[in-house]
Short mmCIF file of C-alpha atoms in Angstrom, two decimals:
data_model
loop_
_atom_site.label_atom_id
_atom_site.label_comp_id
_atom_site.label_asym_id
_atom_site.label_seq_id
_atom_site.Cartn_x
_atom_site.Cartn_y
_atom_site.Cartn_z
CA MET A 452 18.69 19.00 -46.20
CA SER A 453 14.87 18.79 -46.23
CA SER A 454 12.47 21.70 -46.42
CA LEU A 455 9.31 19.65 -46.07
CA LEU A 456 8.34 21.00 -42.65
CA PRO A 457 10.51 23.94 -41.54
CA SER A 458 7.47 25.42 -39.80
CA ALA A 459 4.09 23.85 -39.22
CA SER A 460 2.40 27.28 -39.38
CA SER A 461 3.99 28.33 -42.69
CA ALA A 462 2.15 28.61 -45.98
CA SER A 463 2.71 25.85 -48.52
CA VAL A 464 4.03 26.07 -52.07
CA ARG A 465 0.45 25.30 -53.13
CA ASN A 466 -0.73 28.45 -51.30
CA ILE A 467 1.98 30.54 -52.96
CA LEU A 468 1.07 29.16 -56.38
CA THR A 469 -2.55 30.19 -55.77
CA LEU A 470 -1.36 33.67 -54.69
CA LEU A 471 0.69 34.08 -57.87
CA ALA A 472 -2.07 32.84 -60.17
CA SER A 473 -3.08 36.49 -60.75
CA ARG A 474 0.41 37.01 -62.19
CA ASP A 475 -0.08 34.13 -64.65
CA ALA A 476 2.17 31.78 -62.69
CA GLN A 477 1.94 28.07 -63.45
CA LEU A 478 3.62 24.92 -62.17
CA ALA A 479 6.19 23.61 -64.62
CA ALA A 480 7.56 20.64 -62.64
CA GLY A 481 8.01 19.15 -59.13
CA ALA A 482 4.33 18.63 -58.28
CA GLY A 483 5.33 16.17 -55.53
CA GLY A 484 6.61 19.04 -53.40
CA LEU A 485 3.54 21.29 -53.35
CA GLU A 486 3.03 20.72 -49.59
CA ARG A 487 6.52 22.03 -48.76
CA ARG A 488 6.33 24.96 -46.35
CA VAL A 489 7.48 28.40 -47.46
CA THR A 490 9.05 30.57 -44.75
CA TRP A 491 10.34 33.49 -46.85
CA ALA A 492 10.97 34.79 -50.39
CA SER A 493 14.47 35.34 -51.74
CA PRO A 494 14.91 37.23 -55.08
CA MET A 495 18.02 36.64 -57.17
CA ARG A 496 20.78 39.26 -56.88
CA VAL A 497 22.33 40.95 -59.90
CA ARG A 498 25.80 39.83 -58.81
CA LEU A 499 27.37 36.71 -57.40
CA PRO A 500 26.54 35.01 -55.16
CA ALA A 501 23.11 34.90 -56.75
CA PHE A 502 21.44 34.02 -53.42
CA GLU A 503 22.89 34.66 -50.00
CA SER A 504 21.83 33.74 -46.46
CA VAL A 505 19.58 30.89 -47.58
CA GLN A 506 18.32 29.20 -44.39
CA GLY A 507 15.95 26.67 -45.92
CA GLY A 508 12.25 26.96 -46.68
CA GLU A 509 12.51 29.97 -49.01
CA ILE A 510 10.97 30.34 -52.45
CA ALA A 511 13.77 31.48 -54.79
CA LEU A 512 12.73 34.04 -57.44
CA LEU A 513 14.75 34.72 -60.62
CA THR A 514 14.57 35.36 -64.35
CA LEU A 515 16.41 33.54 -67.12
CA SER A 516 17.75 36.83 -68.47
CA ARG A 517 19.30 37.77 -65.13
CA LEU A 518 20.65 34.22 -64.78
CA ARG A 519 22.43 34.39 -68.12
CA ARG A 520 24.10 37.69 -67.16
CA LEU A 521 25.67 35.86 -64.22
CA ASN A 522 26.94 33.15 -66.59
CA GLU A 523 24.99 30.52 -64.62
CA THR A 524 22.81 27.62 -65.85
CA LEU A 525 19.38 26.77 -64.44
CA PRO A 526 20.09 23.05 -63.78
CA HIS A 527 23.25 23.92 -61.82
CA LEU A 528 21.44 26.59 -59.84
CA LEU A 529 18.53 24.24 -59.07
CA HIS A 530 20.98 21.69 -57.71
CA SER A 531 22.60 24.31 -55.45
CA LEU A 532 19.25 25.64 -54.21
CA HIS A 533 17.96 22.13 -53.54
CA GLN A 534 21.07 21.40 -51.47
CA ALA A 535 20.47 24.63 -49.54
CA GLY A 536 16.93 23.51 -48.70
CA VAL A 537 14.75 25.96 -50.60
CA SER A 538 11.09 24.95 -50.89
CA ALA A 539 10.47 26.09 -54.48
CA VAL A 540 11.97 28.02 -57.40
CA ALA A 541 10.00 30.53 -59.51
CA VAL A 542 11.58 31.52 -62.84
CA GLY A 543 10.57 34.30 -65.25
CA ALA A 544 10.89 32.82 -68.76
CA PRO A 545 9.17 33.02 -72.15
CA SER A 546 7.80 29.47 -71.90
CA ILE A 547 8.11 26.14 -70.13
CA GLU A 548 10.29 24.91 -72.99
CA ALA A 549 12.72 27.73 -72.30
CA LEU A 550 13.40 26.27 -68.86
CA GLY A 551 14.99 23.22 -70.49
CA LYS A 552 14.36 19.49 -70.17
CA GLU A 553 17.26 19.01 -67.75
CA ALA A 554 15.88 21.53 -65.28
CA ILE A 555 12.35 20.09 -65.49
CA SER A 556 13.65 16.55 -65.05
CA PHE A 557 15.71 17.56 -61.98
CA SER A 558 12.68 19.25 -60.35
CA ASP A 559 10.43 16.25 -60.92
CA GLN A 560 13.08 13.85 -59.65
CA HIS A 561 13.64 15.78 -56.41
CA ASN A 562 10.04 17.00 -55.90
CA LEU A 563 11.29 20.57 -56.06
CA PRO A 564 8.42 22.74 -57.37
CA LEU A 565 9.51 24.75 -60.42
CA ILE A 566 7.11 27.64 -61.13
CA LEU A 567 7.00 29.50 -64.45
CA LEU A 568 6.52 33.27 -64.20
CA PRO A 569 6.05 35.68 -67.13
CA ASP A 570 9.32 36.66 -68.81
CA ASN A 571 8.94 40.27 -67.67
CA ALA A 572 8.05 39.43 -64.04
CA GLN A 573 9.18 41.92 -61.42
CA ILE A 574 10.75 39.45 -59.00
CA ASP A 575 11.55 42.03 -56.28
CA GLU A 576 7.94 43.13 -56.21
CA ILE A 577 6.74 39.49 -56.19
CA ALA A 578 9.16 38.74 -53.33
CA ARG A 579 7.61 41.48 -51.18
CA GLU A 580 4.13 40.19 -51.95
CA VAL A 581 5.07 36.63 -51.00
CA ILE A 582 6.79 37.74 -47.78
CA TYR A 583 3.72 39.73 -46.73
CA PHE A 584 1.50 36.73 -47.47
CA VAL A 585 3.73 34.28 -45.57
CA VAL A 586 3.90 36.52 -42.48
CA SER A 587 0.15 37.19 -42.55
CA PHE A 588 -0.59 33.52 -43.12
CA ARG A 589 1.51 32.47 -40.15
CA GLY A 590 -0.10 35.06 -37.91
CA GLU A 591 -3.62 34.04 -38.93
CA ILE A 592 -2.92 30.35 -38.40
CA GLU A 593 -1.46 30.98 -34.97
CA ARG A 594 -4.38 33.29 -34.11
CA GLN A 595 -6.88 30.57 -35.02
CA ALA A 596 -4.99 27.97 -33.02
CA THR A 597 -4.81 30.29 -30.00
CA GLU A 598 -8.54 31.02 -30.23
CA ILE A 599 -9.40 27.32 -30.31
CA ALA A 600 -7.04 26.66 -27.40
CA ARG A 601 -8.68 29.51 -25.43
CA HIS A 602 -12.14 27.97 -25.91
CA LEU A 603 -10.81 24.57 -24.90
CA MET A 604 -9.30 26.03 -21.74
CA GLN A 605 -12.66 27.60 -20.85
CA LEU A 606 -14.38 24.25 -21.38
CA SER A 607 -11.77 22.55 -19.21
CA VAL A 608 -12.37 25.08 -16.41
CA GLN A 609 -16.10 24.38 -16.71
CA GLY A 610 -15.36 20.70 -16.04
CA VAL A 611 -16.29 19.10 -19.37
CA GLY A 612 -13.39 16.67 -19.02
CA ALA A 613 -11.37 14.99 -21.75
CA GLN A 614 -14.53 13.89 -23.59
CA GLY A 615 -15.78 17.46 -23.80
CA VAL A 616 -12.44 18.56 -25.23
CA CYS A 617 -12.67 15.78 -27.83
CA ASP A 618 -16.21 16.72 -28.86
CA TYR A 619 -15.41 20.43 -29.26
CA LEU A 620 -12.25 19.80 -31.26
CA ALA A 621 -14.00 17.24 -33.50
CA ASN A 622 -16.69 19.74 -34.43
CA GLN A 623 -14.23 22.61 -34.92
CA ARG A 624 -11.94 20.71 -37.27
CA HIS A 625 -14.56 18.35 -38.78
CA LYS A 626 -12.40 15.38 -37.92
CA TRP A 627 -12.44 12.52 -35.44
CA VAL A 628 -10.48 13.00 -32.23
CA VAL A 629 -9.11 10.05 -30.27
CA ILE A 630 -7.35 10.08 -26.90
CA GLU A 631 -5.26 7.06 -25.94
CA ASP A 632 -3.55 6.25 -22.66
CA ALA A 633 0.16 5.58 -22.31
CA GLU A 634 -0.35 1.95 -23.43
CA HIS A 635 -2.22 3.13 -26.57
CA GLU A 636 -5.60 1.92 -25.36
CA ILE A 637 -8.44 4.19 -26.51
CA ARG A 638 -10.02 6.25 -23.71
CA ASN A 639 -12.09 8.90 -25.53
CA GLN A 640 -13.38 9.51 -29.04
CA GLY A 641 -14.90 12.70 -30.42
CA THR A 642 -17.04 12.51 -33.56
CA PRO A 643 -17.79 15.44 -35.92
CA ALA A 644 -21.44 16.48 -36.10
CA GLU A 645 -21.87 15.10 -39.60
CA GLY A 646 -20.04 11.82 -38.94
CA GLN A 647 -20.48 8.48 -37.19
CA PRO A 648 -18.14 7.07 -34.51
CA LEU A 649 -15.18 5.25 -36.03
CA PRO A 650 -15.33 1.43 -35.72
CA LEU A 651 -12.08 1.27 -33.76
CA SER A 652 -10.82 -1.63 -31.65
CA VAL A 653 -9.16 -1.20 -28.25
CA HIS A 654 -6.00 0.00 -29.99
CA LEU A 655 -5.78 2.63 -32.73
CA SER A 656 -4.16 1.12 -35.80
CA ASP A 657 -2.62 3.17 -38.62
CA GLN A 658 -3.08 0.17 -40.89
CA LEU A 659 -6.80 0.04 -40.11
CA LEU A 660 -7.12 3.77 -40.82
CA ARG A 661 -5.35 3.39 -44.16
CA GLN A 662 -7.76 0.59 -45.12
CA GLN A 663 -10.58 3.09 -44.56
CA GLY A 664 -8.81 5.77 -46.63
CA MET A 665 -7.96 7.79 -43.52
CA THR A 666 -4.86 9.05 -41.77
CA ARG A 667 -4.02 10.96 -38.60
CA VAL A 668 -1.72 13.44 -36.93
CA ALA A 669 -0.83 12.75 -33.31
CA GLU A 670 0.91 14.38 -30.35
CA PRO A 671 1.95 12.92 -26.98
CA ILE A 672 0.35 14.18 -23.76
CA MET A 673 3.06 14.90 -21.19
CA ILE A 674 3.11 15.42 -17.42
CA ARG A 675 6.55 16.29 -16.02
CA HIS A 676 8.41 14.64 -18.90
CA GLU A 677 6.24 11.49 -18.59
CA ILE A 678 4.09 10.45 -21.55
CA VAL A 679 0.63 9.78 -20.09
CA GLY A 680 -1.27 9.49 -23.36
CA TYR A 681 -1.70 10.56 -26.97
CA ILE A 682 -4.20 12.68 -28.89
CA SER A 683 -4.90 12.06 -32.58
CA LEU A 684 -6.84 13.99 -35.20
CA ILE A 685 -8.20 11.55 -37.80
CA GLY A 686 -9.56 12.42 -41.21
CA GLU A 687 -9.50 11.57 -44.86
CA GLU A 688 -6.12 11.50 -46.53
CA ASN A 689 -5.00 14.84 -48.05
CA ASN A 690 -7.54 16.68 -45.88
CA PHE A 691 -5.15 18.11 -43.30
CA ASP A 692 -3.69 21.60 -43.10
CA TYR A 693 -0.99 23.16 -40.96
CA LEU A 694 -3.44 24.27 -38.28
CA GLU A 695 -3.97 20.70 -37.06
CA ARG A 696 -0.45 20.21 -35.72
CA ILE A 697 -0.41 23.64 -34.05
CA ILE A 698 -3.78 22.99 -32.40
CA LEU A 699 -2.65 19.63 -31.06
CA ARG A 700 0.46 21.19 -29.54
CA GLN A 701 -1.70 23.77 -27.76
CA VAL A 702 -4.32 21.22 -26.70
CA THR A 703 -1.93 18.71 -25.11
CA PRO A 704 -1.20 20.89 -22.01
CA ILE A 705 -4.97 21.21 -21.46
CA LEU A 706 -5.40 17.45 -21.74
CA ALA A 707 -2.44 16.96 -19.41
CA MET A 708 -4.40 18.91 -16.78
CA GLU A 709 -7.46 16.72 -17.42
CA VAL A 710 -5.36 13.57 -17.04
CA ALA A 711 -3.88 14.90 -13.79
CA ARG A 712 -7.36 15.66 -12.45
CA GLU A 713 -8.61 12.25 -13.48
CA ARG A 714 -5.64 10.64 -11.76
CA GLU A 715 -6.45 12.48 -8.55
CA ARG A 716 -10.13 11.51 -8.75
CA ASN A 717 -9.22 7.90 -9.48
CA GLU A 718 -6.77 7.79 -6.58
CA VAL A 719 -9.43 9.05 -4.15
CA GLU A 720 -12.08 6.69 -5.54
CA ASN A 721 -9.61 3.81 -5.59
CA ARG A 722 -8.68 4.36 -1.94
CA TYR A 723 -12.37 4.40 -1.04
CA HIS A 724 -13.02 1.23 -3.05
CA VAL A 725 -9.98 -0.58 -1.65
CA GLU A 726 -10.89 0.29 1.94
CA ALA A 727 -14.50 -0.86 1.55
CA PHE A 728 -13.57 -4.00 -0.39
CA THR A 729 -10.82 -5.00 2.05
CA ASN A 730 -13.06 -4.48 5.09
CA ILE A 731 -15.70 -6.74 3.53
CA LEU A 732 -13.19 -9.50 2.70
CA GLN A 733 -11.74 -9.44 6.20
CA GLY A 734 -15.01 -8.83 8.08
CA ARG A 735 -13.72 -5.58 9.61
CA TYR A 736 -16.97 -3.71 10.23
CA GLN A 737 -19.55 -3.31 12.97
CA GLN A 738 -22.87 -2.70 11.24
CA GLN A 739 -23.85 -4.87 8.25
CA GLU A 740 -26.49 -2.35 7.15
CA GLU A 741 -23.85 0.36 6.91
CA VAL A 742 -21.58 -1.86 4.78
CA LEU A 743 -24.44 -2.87 2.46
CA ALA A 744 -25.41 0.80 2.02
CA ARG A 745 -21.81 1.77 1.28
CA ALA A 746 -21.57 -0.99 -1.33
CA ARG A 747 -24.80 0.23 -2.96
CA ILE A 748 -23.34 3.74 -3.22
CA LEU A 749 -20.37 2.22 -5.04
CA GLY A 750 -22.74 0.36 -7.38
CA PHE A 751 -22.66 -3.17 -5.91
CA ASP A 752 -25.46 -5.28 -4.45
CA LEU A 753 -24.16 -7.54 -1.66
CA THR A 754 -27.58 -8.72 -0.55
CA THR A 755 -27.32 -11.61 -3.06
CA PRO A 756 -25.02 -14.62 -2.54
CA GLN A 757 -21.40 -14.02 -3.55
CA VAL A 758 -18.35 -16.12 -4.30
CA VAL A 759 -14.77 -14.89 -3.99
CA ALA A 760 -12.27 -15.52 -6.81
CA VAL A 761 -8.58 -14.75 -6.52
CA PHE A 762 -6.38 -14.48 -9.62
CA GLU A 763 -2.63 -14.32 -9.09
CA GLY A 764 0.26 -14.06 -11.54
CA THR A 765 3.09 -16.56 -11.44
CA SER A 766 5.62 -15.34 -8.92
CA ALA A 767 8.56 -16.39 -11.10
CA GLU A 768 7.51 -14.08 -13.95
CA THR A 769 9.15 -10.70 -14.47
CA GLU A 770 7.20 -7.60 -13.54
CA LEU A 771 4.53 -6.56 -16.03
CA PRO A 772 4.30 -2.97 -17.31
CA HIS A 773 2.25 -0.60 -15.15
CA ASN A 774 -0.41 1.96 -15.92
CA GLY A 775 -0.93 3.77 -12.63
CA THR A 776 -1.76 1.11 -10.03
CA LEU A 777 -2.93 -1.37 -12.67
CA THR A 778 -0.94 -3.70 -14.84
CA LEU A 779 -2.15 -4.58 -18.30
CA TRP A 780 -2.64 -8.12 -17.02
CA GLY A 781 -4.82 -7.00 -14.14
CA ARG A 782 -6.88 -4.78 -16.41
CA ARG A 783 -7.52 -7.65 -18.82
CA VAL A 784 -8.67 -9.90 -15.96
CA ARG A 785 -10.94 -7.16 -14.62
CA ASP A 786 -12.46 -6.34 -18.02
CA GLU A 787 -13.09 -9.99 -18.86
CA LEU A 788 -14.71 -10.70 -15.47
CA GLN A 789 -16.98 -7.68 -15.84
CA ARG A 790 -17.92 -8.81 -19.34
CA VAL A 791 -18.90 -12.32 -18.21
CA TRP A 792 -20.15 -11.27 -14.75
CA PRO A 793 -22.02 -7.93 -14.92
CA GLY A 794 -22.25 -6.46 -11.45
CA CYS A 795 -19.11 -8.12 -10.07
CA TRP A 796 -16.84 -6.12 -7.76
CA VAL A 797 -13.15 -6.33 -8.72
CA LEU A 798 -10.07 -5.13 -6.87
CA THR A 799 -6.90 -5.07 -9.00
CA GLU A 800 -3.36 -5.04 -7.68
CA THR A 801 0.02 -5.43 -9.38
CA ARG A 802 -0.03 -9.22 -9.49
CA ARG A 803 -3.35 -10.04 -7.94
CA VAL A 804 -7.01 -9.61 -8.79
CA VAL A 805 -9.73 -10.34 -6.21
CA ALA A 806 -13.36 -10.43 -7.29
CA LEU A 807 -16.75 -10.76 -5.63
CA LEU A 808 -18.97 -12.60 -8.11
CA PRO A 809 -22.74 -12.29 -7.53
CA ILE A 810 -24.85 -15.45 -7.72
CA PRO A 811 -28.61 -15.52 -8.44
CA ASN A 812 -30.77 -16.33 -5.42
CA ASN A 813 -32.98 -18.76 -7.30
CA THR A 814 -30.43 -21.52 -8.00
CA ASN A 815 -29.42 -24.36 -5.73
CA SER A 816 -25.89 -24.63 -4.36
CA HIS A 817 -24.74 -27.48 -6.61
CA GLU A 818 -25.97 -25.81 -9.80
CA SER A 819 -24.37 -22.53 -8.75
CA GLU A 820 -21.01 -24.18 -8.05
CA ASN A 821 -21.01 -25.78 -11.52
CA ASP A 822 -22.11 -22.55 -13.20
CA ILE A 823 -19.37 -20.58 -11.44
CA TYR A 824 -16.72 -23.07 -12.49
CA GLU A 825 -17.88 -23.15 -16.13
CA ARG A 826 -18.04 -19.35 -16.40
CA LEU A 827 -14.60 -18.97 -14.87
CA GLN A 828 -13.29 -21.55 -17.33
CA ARG A 829 -14.58 -19.34 -20.16
CA VAL A 830 -12.89 -16.33 -18.59
CA GLU A 831 -9.66 -18.29 -18.22
CA ALA A 832 -9.79 -19.53 -21.84
CA ARG A 833 -10.24 -16.01 -23.24
CA LEU A 834 -7.51 -14.58 -21.03
CA GLN A 835 -5.04 -17.30 -21.98
CA LEU A 836 -5.86 -16.75 -25.65
CA GLU A 837 -5.39 -12.97 -25.44
CA SER A 838 -2.36 -13.10 -23.13
CA ALA A 839 -0.19 -15.79 -24.70
CA ASP A 840 2.85 -13.50 -24.49
CA GLN A 841 2.21 -12.37 -20.90
CA ALA A 842 2.70 -13.91 -17.47
CA SER A 843 0.74 -17.05 -16.62
CA TYR A 844 -1.61 -17.00 -13.65
CA SER A 845 -3.71 -19.26 -11.42
CA CYS A 846 -7.17 -18.78 -9.98
CA GLY A 847 -8.69 -19.98 -6.73
CA THR A 848 -12.37 -19.78 -5.77
CA GLY A 849 -14.09 -20.22 -2.45
CA ARG A 850 -17.52 -21.66 -1.75
CA ILE A 851 -20.67 -19.58 -2.12
CA ALA A 852 -21.19 -17.01 0.66
CA SER A 853 -24.95 -16.85 1.30
CA ASP A 854 -24.71 -13.50 3.11
CA LEU A 855 -22.32 -10.68 3.88
CA ALA A 856 -20.97 -12.33 7.04
CA SER A 857 -19.89 -15.43 5.05
CA ILE A 858 -17.75 -13.53 2.53
CA PRO A 859 -14.54 -13.61 4.65
CA GLN A 860 -14.83 -17.41 4.83
CA SER A 861 -15.19 -17.63 1.03
CA TYR A 862 -12.15 -15.36 0.69
CA ARG A 863 -10.04 -17.61 2.94
CA GLU A 864 -11.19 -20.66 0.97
CA ALA A 865 -10.26 -18.98 -2.34
CA GLN A 866 -6.76 -18.29 -1.02
CA GLN A 867 -6.44 -21.86 0.23
CA ALA A 868 -7.70 -23.27 -3.08
CA LEU A 869 -5.07 -21.16 -4.88
CA GLU A 870 -2.27 -22.30 -2.58
CA ILE A 871 -3.27 -25.99 -2.52
CA GLY A 872 -4.06 -26.16 -6.23
CA ARG A 873 -0.74 -24.56 -7.22
CA ARG A 874 1.20 -27.01 -5.10
CA LEU A 875 -0.67 -30.10 -6.23
CA PHE A 876 -1.54 -29.35 -9.84
CA GLY A 877 0.83 -26.58 -10.91
CA GLU A 878 0.52 -23.01 -12.24
CA GLY A 879 -1.88 -21.67 -14.82
CA LYS A 880 -5.00 -23.56 -13.67
CA LEU A 881 -8.38 -22.92 -12.08
CA HIS A 882 -8.75 -24.34 -8.56
CA SER A 883 -12.12 -24.58 -6.79
CA PHE A 884 -12.13 -25.08 -3.02
CA SER A 885 -15.24 -27.27 -3.21
CA ARG A 886 -13.54 -29.58 -5.75
CA LEU A 887 -10.35 -30.16 -3.76
CA GLY A 888 -12.07 -32.74 -1.56
CA VAL A 889 -9.90 -34.41 1.06
CA TYR A 890 -6.86 -32.41 -0.07
CA ARG A 891 -8.31 -29.47 1.92
CA LEU A 892 -7.71 -31.46 5.10
CA LEU A 893 -4.44 -33.12 4.18
CA PHE A 894 -2.76 -29.94 2.97
CA HIS A 895 -2.82 -28.34 6.41
CA LEU A 896 -1.70 -31.59 8.10
CA ASP A 897 1.32 -31.94 5.83
CA GLY A 898 4.47 -32.20 7.94
CA HIS A 899 2.68 -33.43 11.07
CA SER A 900 4.27 -36.54 12.53
CA GLU A 901 0.92 -38.39 12.78
CA LEU A 902 0.28 -37.90 9.06
CA THR A 903 3.75 -39.18 8.23
CA THR A 904 3.28 -42.21 10.50
CA PHE A 905 -0.08 -43.04 8.91
CA TYR A 906 1.42 -42.69 5.43
CA GLN A 907 4.34 -45.01 6.19
CA GLU A 908 2.19 -47.59 8.00
CA THR A 909 -0.30 -47.74 5.12
CA LEU A 910 1.94 -47.57 2.03
CA GLY A 911 5.39 -48.38 3.41
CA ALA A 912 5.55 -51.93 2.06
CA LEU A 913 4.46 -50.83 -1.42
CA LEU A 914 6.88 -47.90 -1.40
CA ASN A 915 9.80 -50.18 -0.50
CA SER A 916 8.84 -52.67 -3.23
CA ASP A 917 8.47 -49.95 -5.87
CA SER A 918 11.83 -48.45 -4.97
CA ARG A 919 13.50 -51.82 -5.66
CA ASN A 920 11.54 -52.58 -8.83
CA ASP A 921 9.92 -50.41 -11.44
CA GLY A 922 7.43 -48.47 -9.30
CA THR A 923 4.31 -50.01 -10.84
CA LEU A 924 2.41 -51.17 -7.76
CA LEU A 925 1.31 -47.71 -6.60
CA GLU A 926 0.34 -46.81 -10.16
CA THR A 927 -1.70 -50.01 -10.43
CA LEU A 928 -3.42 -49.39 -7.10
CA GLU A 929 -4.34 -45.83 -8.06
CA CYS A 930 -5.80 -46.91 -11.39
CA PHE A 931 -7.72 -49.70 -9.64
CA PHE A 932 -9.38 -47.17 -7.33
CA ARG A 933 -10.06 -44.70 -10.18
CA CYS A 934 -11.91 -47.49 -12.00
CA ASN A 935 -13.94 -48.22 -8.86
CA GLY A 936 -12.43 -51.70 -8.54
CA ASN A 937 -13.57 -52.80 -12.02
CA LEU A 938 -10.91 -55.26 -13.17
CA SER A 939 -11.75 -55.12 -16.89
CA GLU A 940 -11.76 -51.31 -16.93
CA THR A 941 -8.48 -51.17 -14.97
CA ALA A 942 -6.76 -53.63 -17.33
CA ARG A 943 -7.99 -51.71 -20.38
CA THR A 944 -6.88 -48.35 -18.94
CA MET A 945 -3.40 -49.66 -18.08
CA HIS A 946 -3.08 -51.67 -21.33
CA LEU A 947 -2.52 -54.86 -19.30
CA HIS A 948 -3.67 -58.41 -19.77
CA ARG A 949 -6.21 -59.33 -17.12
CA ASN A 950 -3.92 -62.02 -15.70
CA SER A 951 -1.06 -59.49 -15.38
CA LEU A 952 -3.37 -57.16 -13.48
CA LEU A 953 -4.48 -59.98 -11.16
CA TYR A 954 -0.85 -60.81 -10.49
CA ARG A 955 -0.08 -57.23 -9.49
CA LEU A 956 -3.14 -56.94 -7.27
CA GLY A 957 -2.20 -60.24 -5.65
CA ARG A 958 1.30 -58.93 -5.02
CA ILE A 959 -0.18 -55.76 -3.44
CA GLU A 960 -2.40 -57.81 -1.10
CA GLU A 961 0.58 -59.99 -0.18
CA LEU A 962 2.70 -56.95 0.76
CA LEU A 963 -0.16 -55.32 2.67
CA GLY A 964 -1.07 -58.56 4.43
CA SER A 965 -4.78 -57.95 3.83
CA SER A 966 -7.40 -58.22 1.11
CA LEU A 967 -8.41 -55.26 -1.03
CA GLU A 968 -12.01 -56.28 -0.38
CA ASP A 969 -11.62 -54.78 3.12
CA ALA A 970 -13.54 -51.46 3.04
CA GLU A 971 -11.49 -49.89 5.85
CA LEU A 972 -8.25 -50.83 4.10
CA ARG A 973 -9.50 -49.31 0.85
CA LEU A 974 -10.32 -46.01 2.60
CA SER A 975 -6.92 -45.91 4.29
CA LEU A 976 -5.13 -46.69 1.03
CA GLN A 977 -6.98 -43.97 -0.88
CA ILE A 978 -6.17 -41.39 1.80
CA ALA A 979 -2.54 -42.51 1.85
CA LEU A 980 -2.34 -42.16 -1.96
CA LYS A 981 -3.60 -38.56 -1.63
CA ILE A 982 -0.84 -37.94 0.93
CA HIS A 983 1.63 -39.48 -1.53
CA HIS A 984 0.67 -36.87 -4.17
CA LEU A 985 0.90 -34.12 -1.59
CA ARG A 986 4.42 -35.19 -0.57
CA LYS A 987 5.63 -35.39 -4.19
CA ARG A 988 5.01 -31.66 -4.75
#
């Protein structure tokens, strides 16, 4: 049974030792247990049982002379009291040596404080003094905690928010205060007046605190049995008292109210954002000036060119953990976009993130397209690096919308780029509508009888030959076109002898019944090869 923390508001053995210093008390052994809490004082009886109704947390008071009259030994009694959960034992004896090596060794081994009192100590009188101190101590601690909680409640009513609560508590307790959300991401930090903000990362790490010689006490913030966050008091090691834990327990209901208010505000703001953003993407508005003004109120300038980017998680992945309406994945995408693209407007959903990315007016279209692609590649690289254990995703981007009225078209193109790119090139990639080329046309004609007829008429002979042999003619033809008809480059790329390549190209011309020098035939073949890739997916 442990007596380390029977009551957070109780005095410690260290406090009791200070109280008894005027009676010439001194610690004989068990220094490792000085922070044990003392809930009561129990003097030894003059008859057996020596101690009765021990509940745990008491300081046991006795004298060696009274112990001998009961025909009891100190080591045996210490063992029994330790098992019962007492916090400390104070013994009236002539000297430390009189306590005996066995008793001292037992106390040190079990971190049970053993206090030496004068041989003539009046243990009943000392017991009353300790009890009065313990009761007064507990009342004072609870009074201080209640007073701090009352001030915090007043601040909350005044609308200071969670940050105001942090700042007040940090200055009252001369410690750092950190509020985390349910996923342990830091939301607020309060710094004592004499200190500097802690160099903390997104997540609060106990290991990092220990490296800085600091520790913390923490309590969860609850709303209807749901943990919505955590509050921590952080300070130097061995610089905490019992008041900290009591304060945190009284502060958490106040913070729960702040979290609930913030949720309500966020829900209202989010609905407003979602409505405005959705109307812009879909072109559902009557007056452009009204939409532009509404966007400015929300902090976004839509008078500059914009491009729409759509990020979407892989549909086959399991659901990611939520935090309100956001997933951790969506939040990471949003934060990274806003880091690389200050001023972008981002709408996050469970598996989908849609962003309006502003483009400077003073760049030409081609430069802007390349800049957009390169910046999104950097975003993608950082996200993939940070999210190796999370769901994969793909991204599609539309072409630049020069004005507000063109944004819906860019949005449709971003969705098409995402759909086409996924089908042709797989998941986990960046797909730009402007870079899809002829695939933009072919994708929407897939399944039409005319497309199928054209495909069979153009490549049918090669397809039949490849199905009977090793399928190398189509591969050769594709490489030939990729090398712009350069025979030496094609042979080198395919690791073929030039004569072998000429044989294959001759075989292709024989099956097609026409020369590859025919420009119209080349165009038809290249389109048919694109259709071939489309049909393979």
